[in-house]
Coordinates of C-alpha atoms and ligand atoms in Angstrom, one line a residue:
Chain A
M1 CA -59.8 -21.8 111.9
A2 CA -59.1 -20.0 115.1
D3 CA -62.2 -18.7 116.6
K4 CA -60.7 -15.3 117.4
Q5 CA -58.3 -13.0 115.6
A6 CA -57.3 -9.3 116.1
T7 CA -58.2 -7.2 113.1
R8 CA -54.6 -5.9 113.0
E9 CA -53.5 -9.5 112.6
A10 CA -55.8 -9.9 109.6
Y11 CA -54.5 -6.6 108.2
G12 CA -50.9 -7.9 108.3
K13 CA -52.0 -11.0 106.3
A14 CA -54.1 -9.0 103.8
L15 CA -51.0 -6.9 103.1
L16 CA -49.1 -10.0 102.0
I17 CA -51.9 -10.8 99.6
L18 CA -51.7 -7.2 98.2
G19 CA -48.0 -7.3 98.1
A20 CA -48.1 -10.3 95.8
E21 CA -51.0 -9.0 93.7
N22 CA -50.0 -5.4 93.2
P23 CA -46.4 -4.1 92.8
N24 CA -47.6 -0.6 93.4
V25 CA -48.6 -1.3 97.0
V26 CA -46.1 0.1 99.5
V27 CA -46.2 0.1 103.2
L28 CA -45.0 2.7 105.7
D29 CA -44.7 2.5 109.5
A30 CA -43.5 4.6 112.3
D31 CA -41.5 2.2 114.5
L32 CA -44.5 0.1 115.4
S33 CA -44.4 -2.5 112.7
K34 CA -44.5 -5.4 115.1
S35 CA -47.7 -4.1 116.7
T36 CA -49.4 -2.9 113.6
K37 CA -48.4 -6.2 111.9
T38 CA -46.8 -4.5 108.9
A39 CA -43.5 -6.2 109.8
D40 CA -44.3 -9.3 107.7
F41 CA -44.8 -7.3 104.6
G42 CA -41.5 -5.5 105.4
K43 CA -39.8 -8.9 105.6
K44 CA -41.3 -10.2 102.4
Y45 CA -41.0 -6.9 100.4
P46 CA -38.2 -4.9 102.0
E47 CA -37.8 -2.6 99.0
R48 CA -41.5 -1.6 99.3
F49 CA -41.5 -1.1 103.1
F50 CA -40.4 2.2 104.6
N51 CA -39.9 2.6 108.3
M52 CA -40.1 6.3 108.9
G53 CA -39.1 6.2 112.5
I54 CA -41.1 7.9 115.3
A55 CA -42.2 10.7 113.1
E56 CA -45.9 10.4 112.3
S57 CA -46.3 13.8 110.5
N58 CA -43.5 12.7 108.1
L59 CA -45.1 9.2 107.8
L60 CA -48.3 10.6 106.4
G61 CA -46.6 13.3 104.4
T62 CA -44.3 10.9 102.7
A63 CA -47.2 8.6 101.9
A64 CA -48.8 11.6 100.2
G65 CA -45.8 12.0 98.0
L66 CA -45.7 8.3 97.1
A67 CA -49.3 8.5 96.2
A68 CA -48.7 11.6 94.1
A69 CA -46.2 9.5 92.1
G70 CA -48.5 6.6 91.5
K71 CA -48.0 4.3 94.5
I72 CA -50.7 2.9 96.7
P73 CA -49.3 3.5 100.2
F74 CA -50.6 1.9 103.4
A75 CA -49.4 4.1 106.2
S76 CA -49.7 2.4 109.6
T77 CA -49.3 3.4 113.2
F78 CA -51.6 3.5 116.3
A79 CA -54.9 5.3 115.6
I80 CA -54.1 8.0 118.2
F81 CA -50.8 8.9 116.5
A82 CA -52.1 8.8 113.0
V83 CA -55.2 10.9 113.5
G84 CA -53.8 12.8 116.5
R85 CA -50.3 13.8 115.7
A86 CA -50.7 13.9 111.9
F87 CA -54.2 15.3 111.6
E88 CA -53.2 18.2 109.5
Q89 CA -50.9 16.3 107.3
I90 CA -53.9 13.9 106.6
R91 CA -56.1 16.9 106.0
N92 CA -53.9 19.1 103.8
S93 CA -51.4 16.7 102.2
I94 CA -53.7 13.7 101.7
A95 CA -57.5 14.5 101.8
Y96 CA -57.4 18.0 100.2
P97 CA -55.6 16.8 97.1
K98 CA -57.5 13.5 97.3
L99 CA -54.4 11.4 97.2
N100 CA -54.6 7.6 97.1
V101 CA -53.3 7.0 100.7
K102 CA -54.6 4.3 103.0
I103 CA -54.3 5.2 106.6
A104 CA -54.4 1.8 108.3
A105 CA -54.6 2.6 112.0
T106 CA -54.5 -0.1 114.6
H107 CA -54.9 0.0 118.4
S108 CA -58.1 2.0 118.3
G109 CA -60.5 2.3 121.3
I110 CA -60.2 1.2 124.9
T111 CA -59.4 -2.4 124.1
V112 CA -55.8 -1.2 123.8
G113 CA -56.0 -2.0 127.5
E114 CA -53.0 -1.7 129.8
D115 CA -51.3 1.1 127.9
G116 CA -54.1 3.4 129.1
G117 CA -55.9 6.5 128.0
S118 CA -53.0 8.2 126.3
H119 CA -53.0 5.4 123.8
Q120 CA -56.7 4.8 123.3
A121 CA -58.1 6.7 120.4
I122 CA -61.8 7.3 121.1
E123 CA -62.3 10.3 118.8
D124 CA -60.6 9.2 115.6
V125 CA -63.8 8.3 113.7
A126 CA -65.3 11.6 114.5
I127 CA -62.2 13.5 113.3
M128 CA -61.8 11.5 110.1
R129 CA -65.5 11.5 109.3
A130 CA -65.4 15.3 109.3
V131 CA -62.8 15.5 106.6
P132 CA -64.0 15.8 103.0
N133 CA -62.8 13.1 100.5
M134 CA -62.1 10.7 103.4
V135 CA -63.6 7.2 103.5
V136 CA -63.9 5.7 107.0
L137 CA -64.1 2.0 107.5
V138 CA -64.3 0.0 110.8
P139 CA -64.2 -3.7 110.2
A140 CA -65.7 -6.1 112.7
D141 CA -63.5 -9.2 112.4
G142 CA -60.6 -10.8 110.5
E143 CA -62.5 -11.7 107.4
E144 CA -64.1 -8.3 107.1
T145 CA -60.7 -6.7 107.7
R146 CA -59.3 -8.7 104.8
Q147 CA -62.0 -7.6 102.5
V148 CA -61.8 -4.0 103.8
I149 CA -58.1 -3.9 103.0
L150 CA -58.5 -5.4 99.5
A151 CA -61.4 -3.1 98.7
S152 CA -59.4 0.0 100.0
A153 CA -56.6 -0.9 97.6
K154 CA -59.0 -1.1 94.7
Y155 CA -60.7 2.2 95.6
Y156 CA -58.9 5.4 94.4
G157 CA -58.6 8.0 97.2
P158 CA -57.9 8.4 100.9
V159 CA -59.3 5.8 103.2
Y160 CA -59.1 5.6 107.0
I161 CA -59.2 2.1 108.3
R162 CA -59.8 1.6 112.0
M163 CA -58.5 -1.6 113.5
G164 CA -58.0 -3.0 117.0
R165 CA -55.4 -4.7 119.1
L166 CA -57.6 -7.3 120.8
D167 CA -58.4 -10.8 119.6
V168 CA -62.1 -10.7 118.6
P169 CA -64.5 -13.4 117.5
L170 CA -64.5 -14.4 113.9
L171 CA -67.9 -13.8 112.5
F172 CA -67.8 -14.1 108.8
D173 CA -66.5 -16.5 106.2
E174 CA -65.5 -15.9 102.6
D175 CA -69.2 -15.8 101.5
Y176 CA -69.5 -12.5 103.4
H177 CA -69.3 -9.5 101.1
F178 CA -68.0 -6.2 102.2
E179 CA -68.5 -3.2 100.0
I180 CA -67.5 0.5 100.6
G181 CA -70.7 2.4 101.2
K182 CA -72.8 -0.6 102.0
A183 CA -74.1 -1.7 105.4
N184 CA -74.7 -5.4 106.0
V185 CA -78.0 -6.6 107.6
L186 CA -76.8 -9.6 109.5
K187 CA -80.1 -10.4 111.1
E188 CA -83.6 -9.2 110.2
G189 CA -86.0 -8.4 113.1
T190 CA -89.1 -6.2 113.4
D191 CA -89.0 -4.8 117.0
V192 CA -85.7 -3.0 117.2
A193 CA -82.4 -2.6 115.3
I194 CA -78.9 -2.7 116.7
M195 CA -76.5 -0.8 114.3
A196 CA -72.9 -1.5 115.2
N197 CA -69.4 -1.7 113.9
G198 CA -66.0 -2.9 115.0
I199 CA -65.9 -5.1 118.1
M200 CA -69.5 -4.2 119.0
V201 CA -70.9 -6.3 116.1
S202 CA -70.3 -9.7 117.8
M203 CA -71.8 -8.4 121.0
A204 CA -74.8 -7.1 119.0
L205 CA -75.4 -10.6 117.6
E206 CA -75.1 -12.2 121.0
A207 CA -77.5 -9.6 122.4
A208 CA -80.0 -10.3 119.6
S209 CA -80.0 -14.0 120.4
D210 CA -80.6 -13.4 124.1
L211 CA -83.4 -10.9 123.3
A212 CA -85.0 -13.4 120.9
A213 CA -85.5 -15.7 124.0
E214 CA -87.4 -12.8 125.5
G215 CA -89.5 -12.6 122.4
I216 CA -87.9 -9.4 121.1
K217 CA -87.0 -9.6 117.4
V218 CA -83.8 -7.7 116.7
S219 CA -82.3 -6.6 113.4
V220 CA -78.5 -6.4 113.5
V221 CA -76.8 -4.1 111.0
N222 CA -73.1 -4.1 110.6
V223 CA -72.1 -0.6 109.5
A224 CA -68.4 -1.0 108.7
S225 CA -68.6 1.8 106.2
V226 CA -69.1 4.8 108.4
K227 CA -68.4 7.0 105.4
P228 CA -69.8 6.8 102.9
L229 CA -72.8 5.7 105.0
D230 CA -75.4 3.4 103.6
E231 CA -78.3 5.7 104.3
D232 CA -80.9 3.8 102.4
T233 CA -80.3 0.6 104.3
I234 CA -80.3 2.4 107.7
V235 CA -83.5 4.2 106.8
R236 CA -85.2 1.1 105.5
V237 CA -84.4 -0.9 108.7
A238 CA -85.4 2.0 111.0
K239 CA -88.7 2.3 109.1
T240 CA -89.4 -1.4 110.0
T241 CA -88.2 -1.5 113.6
K242 CA -89.1 2.1 114.6
A243 CA -86.4 1.9 117.3
V244 CA -82.6 1.9 116.9
V245 CA -79.6 1.3 119.2
T246 CA -76.2 2.2 117.9
A247 CA -73.0 0.6 119.2
E248 CA -69.4 1.5 118.8
E249 CA -66.1 1.4 120.7
H250 CA -65.8 5.2 120.4
N251 CA -67.0 8.4 122.0
I252 CA -70.7 8.7 121.5
I253 CA -69.9 12.2 120.1
G254 CA -69.1 12.2 116.4
G255 CA -68.9 8.5 115.6
L256 CA -71.2 5.9 114.2
G257 CA -74.1 6.9 116.6
S258 CA -73.9 10.5 115.5
A259 CA -73.7 9.5 111.8
I260 CA -76.8 7.4 112.1
S261 CA -78.7 9.9 114.2
E262 CA -78.0 12.6 111.6
V263 CA -79.5 10.4 108.8
L264 CA -82.5 9.3 110.8
A265 CA -83.2 12.8 112.1
E266 CA -83.4 14.1 108.5
R267 CA -85.0 11.1 106.8
Q268 CA -86.8 8.9 109.3
P269 CA -87.1 10.3 112.8
T270 CA -86.7 7.3 115.1
P271 CA -86.2 6.8 118.8
I272 CA -82.5 6.0 119.3
V273 CA -80.1 5.1 122.1
R274 CA -76.4 5.4 121.5
V275 CA -74.0 2.9 123.2
G276 CA -70.4 4.1 123.3
L277 CA -68.0 5.9 125.5
K278 CA -70.0 8.6 127.3
D279 CA -67.6 11.5 126.4
T280 CA -64.9 10.1 128.6
F281 CA -61.3 8.9 128.1
G282 CA -60.3 5.3 128.8
E283 CA -57.7 4.2 131.3
S284 CA -55.3 1.3 132.0
G285 CA -56.7 -2.2 132.6
K286 CA -57.5 -5.5 131.0
P287 CA -59.6 -4.9 127.9
V288 CA -62.6 -7.0 129.1
E289 CA -62.6 -5.2 132.4
L290 CA -62.5 -1.8 130.6
L291 CA -65.4 -2.9 128.3
E292 CA -67.4 -3.8 131.4
K293 CA -66.5 -0.6 133.2
Y294 CA -67.3 1.7 130.3
G295 CA -70.5 -0.1 129.3
L296 CA -69.5 -1.8 126.1
T297 CA -71.0 -5.2 126.7
K298 CA -73.8 -7.5 125.6
A299 CA -75.6 -6.6 128.8
A300 CA -75.3 -2.9 128.1
L301 CA -76.8 -3.5 124.6
I302 CA -79.7 -5.4 126.1
K303 CA -80.3 -2.6 128.5
A304 CA -80.2 0.0 125.7
V305 CA -82.7 -2.1 123.7
H306 CA -85.2 -2.0 126.6
E307 CA -84.6 1.7 126.9
V308 CA -85.3 2.4 123.3
L309 CA -88.3 0.1 123.3
A310 CA -89.8 2.1 126.2
K311 CA -89.2 5.3 124.1
K312 CA -90.9 3.6 121.1
Q313 CA -94.0 2.7 123.2
K314 CA -94.5 6.4 124.2
Chain B
M1 CA -31.3 29.2 78.3
T2 CA -28.4 31.7 78.8
T3 CA -28.0 33.6 82.0
I4 CA -29.3 36.8 80.5
E5 CA -32.4 35.1 79.2
L6 CA -33.0 33.6 82.6
K7 CA -32.6 37.0 84.1
R8 CA -35.2 38.3 81.7
V9 CA -37.6 35.5 82.6
A10 CA -37.1 36.3 86.3
N11 CA -37.9 39.9 85.6
V12 CA -41.1 39.0 83.8
I13 CA -42.1 36.7 86.6
R14 CA -41.6 39.6 89.1
Q15 CA -43.8 41.9 86.9
D16 CA -46.4 39.2 86.8
I17 CA -46.3 38.8 90.6
I18 CA -47.0 42.5 91.1
S19 CA -49.8 42.6 88.5
M20 CA -51.5 39.5 89.9
L21 CA -51.5 40.8 93.4
V22 CA -52.7 44.2 92.4
T23 CA -55.6 42.6 90.6
A24 CA -56.3 40.1 93.3
K25 CA -55.9 42.7 96.0
S26 CA -54.3 40.1 98.3
G27 CA -51.5 37.7 98.3
H28 CA -47.8 37.4 99.3
P29 CA -45.4 39.6 97.4
G30 CA -42.2 39.4 99.5
G31 CA -41.5 35.7 99.4
S32 CA -42.7 35.4 95.8
L33 CA -40.2 38.1 94.7
S34 CA -37.3 36.6 96.7
A35 CA -37.8 33.2 94.9
A36 CA -38.2 34.5 91.4
D37 CA -34.6 33.8 90.3
I38 CA -34.6 30.3 91.8
V39 CA -38.0 29.4 90.2
A40 CA -37.0 30.9 86.8
T41 CA -33.7 28.9 86.8
L42 CA -35.6 25.7 87.8
F43 CA -38.4 25.9 85.3
F44 CA -36.5 27.4 82.4
N45 CA -33.2 25.5 82.7
E46 CA -33.0 22.8 85.2
M47 CA -36.2 20.8 85.2
R48 CA -37.1 18.2 82.7
I49 CA -40.8 19.0 82.1
N50 CA -43.3 19.2 79.3
P51 CA -46.0 21.8 79.6
K52 CA -48.0 19.9 77.0
D53 CA -48.0 16.8 79.3
P54 CA -48.2 18.1 82.8
K55 CA -48.6 14.6 84.3
W56 CA -45.8 13.0 82.3
A57 CA -44.6 10.1 84.5
D58 CA -40.9 10.9 83.9
R59 CA -41.0 14.6 84.6
D60 CA -39.0 16.3 87.3
R61 CA -41.3 17.4 90.1
F62 CA -41.4 20.7 92.0
V63 CA -42.9 21.1 95.4
L64 CA -43.5 24.6 96.6
S65 CA -43.3 23.9 100.3
K66 CA -43.6 27.6 101.0
G67 CA -47.0 27.5 99.3
H68 CA -47.8 31.2 100.0
A69 CA -45.4 32.1 97.2
A70 CA -47.9 30.6 94.8
P71 CA -47.8 33.6 92.4
V72 CA -44.1 33.0 91.6
L73 CA -45.1 29.4 90.6
Y74 CA -48.2 30.4 88.6
S75 CA -46.3 33.0 86.7
A76 CA -43.5 30.5 85.8
L77 CA -46.2 27.9 84.7
A78 CA -48.0 30.5 82.5
E79 CA -44.7 31.7 81.1
K80 CA -43.7 28.1 80.3
G81 CA -47.1 27.5 78.6
Y82 CA -49.0 25.3 81.0
F83 CA -51.9 27.7 80.7
S84 CA -52.5 31.1 79.2
K85 CA -51.1 34.2 80.9
E86 CA -54.7 35.6 80.9
E87 CA -55.4 33.1 83.7
L88 CA -53.1 35.0 86.0
K89 CA -55.8 37.6 86.4
G90 CA -58.0 35.1 88.1
L91 CA -55.7 34.5 91.0
R92 CA -57.7 34.0 94.3
Q93 CA -61.1 34.7 92.5
T94 CA -64.1 32.5 93.3
G95 CA -64.3 29.5 91.0
H96 CA -60.9 30.1 89.4
M97 CA -58.2 27.5 89.1
L98 CA -55.5 29.7 90.7
Q99 CA -56.0 29.1 94.4
G100 CA -54.4 31.3 97.1
H101 CA -52.1 28.3 97.7
P102 CA -51.0 25.7 95.1
D103 CA -53.7 23.1 94.4
M104 CA -52.6 20.1 92.3
K105 CA -56.2 19.1 91.6
K106 CA -57.0 22.5 90.0
T107 CA -53.9 23.8 88.3
P108 CA -51.9 22.0 85.6
G109 CA -48.2 21.9 86.4
V110 CA -48.7 21.9 90.1
D111 CA -47.2 18.7 91.4
M112 CA -48.3 19.0 95.1
S113 CA -50.9 20.9 97.0
T114 CA -49.2 23.0 99.7
G115 CA -49.9 26.0 101.9
S116 CA -49.5 24.5 105.3
L117 CA -45.8 25.1 106.0
G118 CA -43.5 22.2 106.9
Q119 CA -45.1 19.5 104.7
G120 CA -43.5 19.9 101.4
L121 CA -40.2 18.0 101.9
S122 CA -42.1 14.9 103.1
A123 CA -44.1 14.9 99.9
A124 CA -41.0 15.4 97.9
N125 CA -39.4 12.4 99.6
G126 CA -42.4 10.3 98.8
M127 CA -42.1 11.2 95.1
A128 CA -38.4 10.5 95.2
L129 CA -38.9 7.1 96.8
A130 CA -41.5 6.2 94.2
G131 CA -39.1 7.3 91.5
K132 CA -36.3 5.0 92.8
L133 CA -38.8 2.1 93.2
D134 CA -39.9 2.6 89.6
G135 CA -36.3 2.8 88.3
K136 CA -37.0 6.3 87.0
D137 CA -34.4 9.0 86.8
Y138 CA -36.6 12.0 87.5
R139 CA -35.5 14.5 90.2
V140 CA -37.6 16.2 92.8
Y141 CA -37.1 19.8 93.8
A142 CA -38.6 21.4 96.9
L143 CA -38.5 25.1 97.9
L144 CA -38.7 25.9 101.5
G145 CA -38.7 29.2 103.5
D146 CA -36.3 30.0 106.3
G147 CA -39.1 30.7 108.7
E148 CA -40.5 27.3 107.7
M149 CA -37.3 25.8 109.3
A150 CA -39.0 26.0 112.7
E151 CA -41.5 23.3 111.7
G152 CA -40.6 20.0 113.3
Q153 CA -41.8 18.0 110.3
V154 CA -39.0 19.6 108.2
W155 CA -36.5 17.9 110.3
E156 CA -38.3 14.6 110.4
A157 CA -38.3 14.7 106.6
A158 CA -34.6 15.8 106.5
M159 CA -33.6 12.8 108.5
A160 CA -35.7 10.5 106.2
S161 CA -34.2 11.9 102.9
A162 CA -30.7 11.2 104.1
H163 CA -31.7 7.8 105.6
Y164 CA -33.1 6.7 102.3
K165 CA -30.2 8.2 100.4
L166 CA -32.5 10.3 98.2
D167 CA -29.9 11.8 95.9
N168 CA -32.8 12.6 93.5
V169 CA -34.0 15.2 96.0
T170 CA -32.7 18.8 95.8
A171 CA -34.2 21.2 98.3
I172 CA -33.7 24.9 98.3
I173 CA -34.1 27.3 101.2
D174 CA -35.2 30.8 100.2
Y175 CA -33.0 32.3 102.9
N176 CA -34.5 35.8 103.0
G177 CA -34.1 36.4 106.7
L178 CA -37.7 37.4 107.2
Q179 CA -41.0 35.8 108.2
I180 CA -44.3 37.4 109.2
D181 CA -43.5 38.7 112.7
G182 CA -40.1 40.0 111.7
K183 CA -36.5 38.8 111.3
T184 CA -36.2 35.0 111.3
D185 CA -33.3 35.4 113.8
S186 CA -35.5 37.2 116.3
V187 CA -38.7 35.1 115.8
M188 CA -37.1 31.7 116.1
C189 CA -33.4 31.5 115.3
S190 CA -32.8 28.6 112.9
A191 CA -29.1 29.4 112.3
P192 CA -26.7 27.9 111.6
L193 CA -28.5 26.3 108.8
L194 CA -25.4 25.1 106.9
E195 CA -24.2 23.1 109.9
K196 CA -27.6 21.8 110.8
W197 CA -28.3 20.4 107.3
Q198 CA -24.7 18.9 107.2
A199 CA -25.4 17.3 110.6
F200 CA -28.5 15.8 109.1
C201 CA -26.2 14.2 106.5
W202 CA -27.1 16.3 103.5
H203 CA -24.8 17.7 100.9
V204 CA -25.1 21.5 101.4
I205 CA -24.3 24.3 99.0
E206 CA -24.5 28.0 99.9
V207 CA -25.3 30.4 97.1
D208 CA -26.5 33.9 96.3
G209 CA -30.1 33.2 95.4
H210 CA -30.2 36.0 92.9
D211 CA -27.0 35.0 91.1
I212 CA -28.3 32.9 88.2
D213 CA -24.8 31.5 87.4
A214 CA -24.3 30.5 91.0
L215 CA -27.8 28.8 91.0
L216 CA -27.0 27.0 87.8
A217 CA -23.7 25.7 89.2
A218 CA -25.4 24.6 92.4
F219 CA -28.1 22.6 90.6
A220 CA -25.5 21.0 88.4
E221 CA -23.4 20.1 91.5
A222 CA -26.5 18.6 93.1
K223 CA -26.9 16.2 90.2
T224 CA -23.4 14.9 90.7
V225 CA -23.9 14.0 94.4
K226 CA -24.5 10.3 94.9
G227 CA -26.1 8.7 98.0
K228 CA -27.2 12.0 99.6
P229 CA -29.8 14.6 99.1
T230 CA -28.6 18.2 98.4
M231 CA -29.7 21.3 100.2
I232 CA -29.1 24.7 98.5
I233 CA -29.1 27.5 101.0
A234 CA -29.9 30.4 98.7
K235 CA -29.3 33.8 100.3
T236 CA -32.0 36.1 99.1
V237 CA -33.6 39.5 99.7
K238 CA -37.3 39.4 100.5
G239 CA -39.2 41.6 98.1
K240 CA -36.2 41.6 95.7
G241 CA -36.6 43.9 92.7
V242 CA -39.0 46.4 94.2
S243 CA -37.1 49.0 96.2
F244 CA -39.8 49.8 98.7
M245 CA -40.5 46.1 99.4
E246 CA -37.0 44.9 99.8
D247 CA -36.1 43.5 103.2
Q248 CA -39.4 44.7 104.7
A249 CA -41.3 42.1 106.8
G250 CA -44.4 44.3 106.2
W251 CA -44.5 43.2 102.6
H252 CA -44.8 39.5 103.5
G253 CA -48.6 39.2 103.0
N254 CA -49.9 42.6 101.7
A255 CA -50.8 43.3 98.2
P256 CA -49.6 46.6 96.7
S257 CA -52.2 49.3 95.8
V258 CA -52.7 50.3 92.2
E259 CA -50.3 53.2 92.7
Q260 CA -47.7 51.1 94.5
G261 CA -48.1 48.5 91.8
E262 CA -47.4 51.1 89.1
Q263 CA -44.3 52.2 90.9
A264 CA -43.1 48.6 91.3
L265 CA -43.7 47.8 87.6
K266 CA -41.9 51.0 86.6
E267 CA -38.8 49.8 88.5
L268 CA -39.0 46.3 87.1
R269 CA -39.4 47.6 83.5
E270 CA -36.3 49.8 84.1
E271 CA -34.4 46.7 85.2
A272 CA -35.6 44.9 82.1
A273 CA -34.4 47.7 79.9
N274 CA -31.0 47.6 81.6
L275 CA -30.8 43.8 80.9
G276 CA -31.2 44.7 77.2
Ligands
LIG1 C1 -48.2 25.5 109.4 C2 -48.4 26.9 109.0 N1 -48.3 27.8 110.0 C3 -48.4 29.1 109.7 C4 -48.6 29.6 108.5 C5 -48.9 31.0 108.2 N2 -47.7 31.6 107.4 C6 -47.7 31.8 106.1 S1 -46.3 32.4 105.5 C7 -45.6 32.4 107.0 C8 -44.1 32.9 107.2 C9 -43.2 32.1 106.3 O1 -41.9 32.6 106.4 P1 -40.8 31.9 105.5 O2 -40.8 30.5 105.6 O3 -39.5 32.6 105.9 O4 -41.3 32.3 104.1 P2 -40.9 33.5 103.1 O5 -40.1 34.5 104.0 O6 -40.1 33.0 102.1 O7 -42.1 34.1 102.7 C10 -46.5 31.9 108.0 C11 -46.2 31.9 109.4 C12 -48.7 28.6 107.5 N3 -49.0 28.9 106.2 N4 -48.5 27.3 107.8
LIG2 MG1 -38.3 34.0 105.0

């Protein structure tokens, strides 16, 4: 087992499983099938693969029609083009009639790297989360991605799946269990909780180990299901730790940090520090350098934990 | 149905449109009236549908891409027996199934939710692709507006229908020459439509959109075309059938008053009487 895998890579493999299992699964792409990793499905099941060309509005609109006629379409392109260019097709042709379309978006966040800010979706979770009927999932590693894709195909209705370009550490094995609407407590601690998703989950686990050495007991919660949000687990953990850090590769406005803040403000007011992009676009660069520059690192999480512990003390 | 019967249905649909809008006090008469003959021909002659089984897997599909013309669709569905004609009185009312724009979740017989222009042909293509994959012989019809031609997505979809050889798709343009801000040619010239659609590798037929026989012939021709989608450019008059609404951009999205409604219905009843 390789120790790293991009979530998009796992997506491509999961599609092959689905292709064999379910003849109703169809895949659409918009001239990015090599990058989104839908190309393998296209090779294996050419009659069920539709390249729509560089036309994202039509990509999502056609997926809606396929779903209306009983298919389970996975429509793929980069997150910025799916949510950005085709927002209103997603909203009116897919979510409004609650059609069974899976929007499987890759290349989210700043870890797109060298292509730069124009290609780095940092607001997609916020936008998708605000749309009624939409499920929003952000897997952390390859295994979780596999389970997210299979669960999405079983669930009836629109799902937005946010995946990345970068190879990220493999965290889970087959014993791990993802469920739509459920958060996973990966580590129980009593002093503070880090609630993260996507690439920030592995950093949260590393930060928790480092903090343990300082005597700080950290809960780590993987919130892959941003919507529906597992409010009960979040509230339960926050009740114990009385301090929460959220972490996401997304703008701190509107994403996971916002979703958790909303729940805690209403049900369990708790000191909170949000780690994410501070309302700024990304830029070109090596992914690791960008993560460093924009404060999406283990060190940033440790700093945030100290900040929130100081708040808790007051 | 015979031509004269279809003309009678279209006339009833036009009367329904007026009555519905008077009751609702809002809605879009112009583009509903211009499409009445097209919709009547489709629902009462062309399409293989069963009002008792609106979700029948083998049915022909209809996508009203110009969703603001919902009243013409609702009237045809009621007339066809998908729901009672009484329901037409509930158009646009809180809690009623007849939404301002078609909603497939709420109204039996509506195959696609529309209202945001430019999206219908993509959905129709998706249904047609699914039909081909499933080895089904159903056809998919999509009705678009001429102002709608300005939407980029229409042309994305046009390219895709031809690329995937969707000969089970028949699209119709309600070519009434008007949109909200005035004449289509002055707001955003989309002419020449015939050449444009031909250049996108579609089979194109031009007809008078109020000539039932011509429409019947065009739909029949579309079914014989193999390997290509068909576009029927139907020349129409916006507001057709109501003298004071005809060819008036101002009647795009305004409901008639009670008095105007009476006048319109009087004209339409006279037309019905002349049809015999
Ligand atoms: C994307 C979008 N933009 C704007 C509108 C508002 N709108 C409703 S009808 C209309 C004009 C449509 O003109 P046309 O397509 O010619 O239709 P018809 O004349 O048949 O009514 C506009 C701009 C809309 N419904 N959707
Ligand atoms: Mg028009």
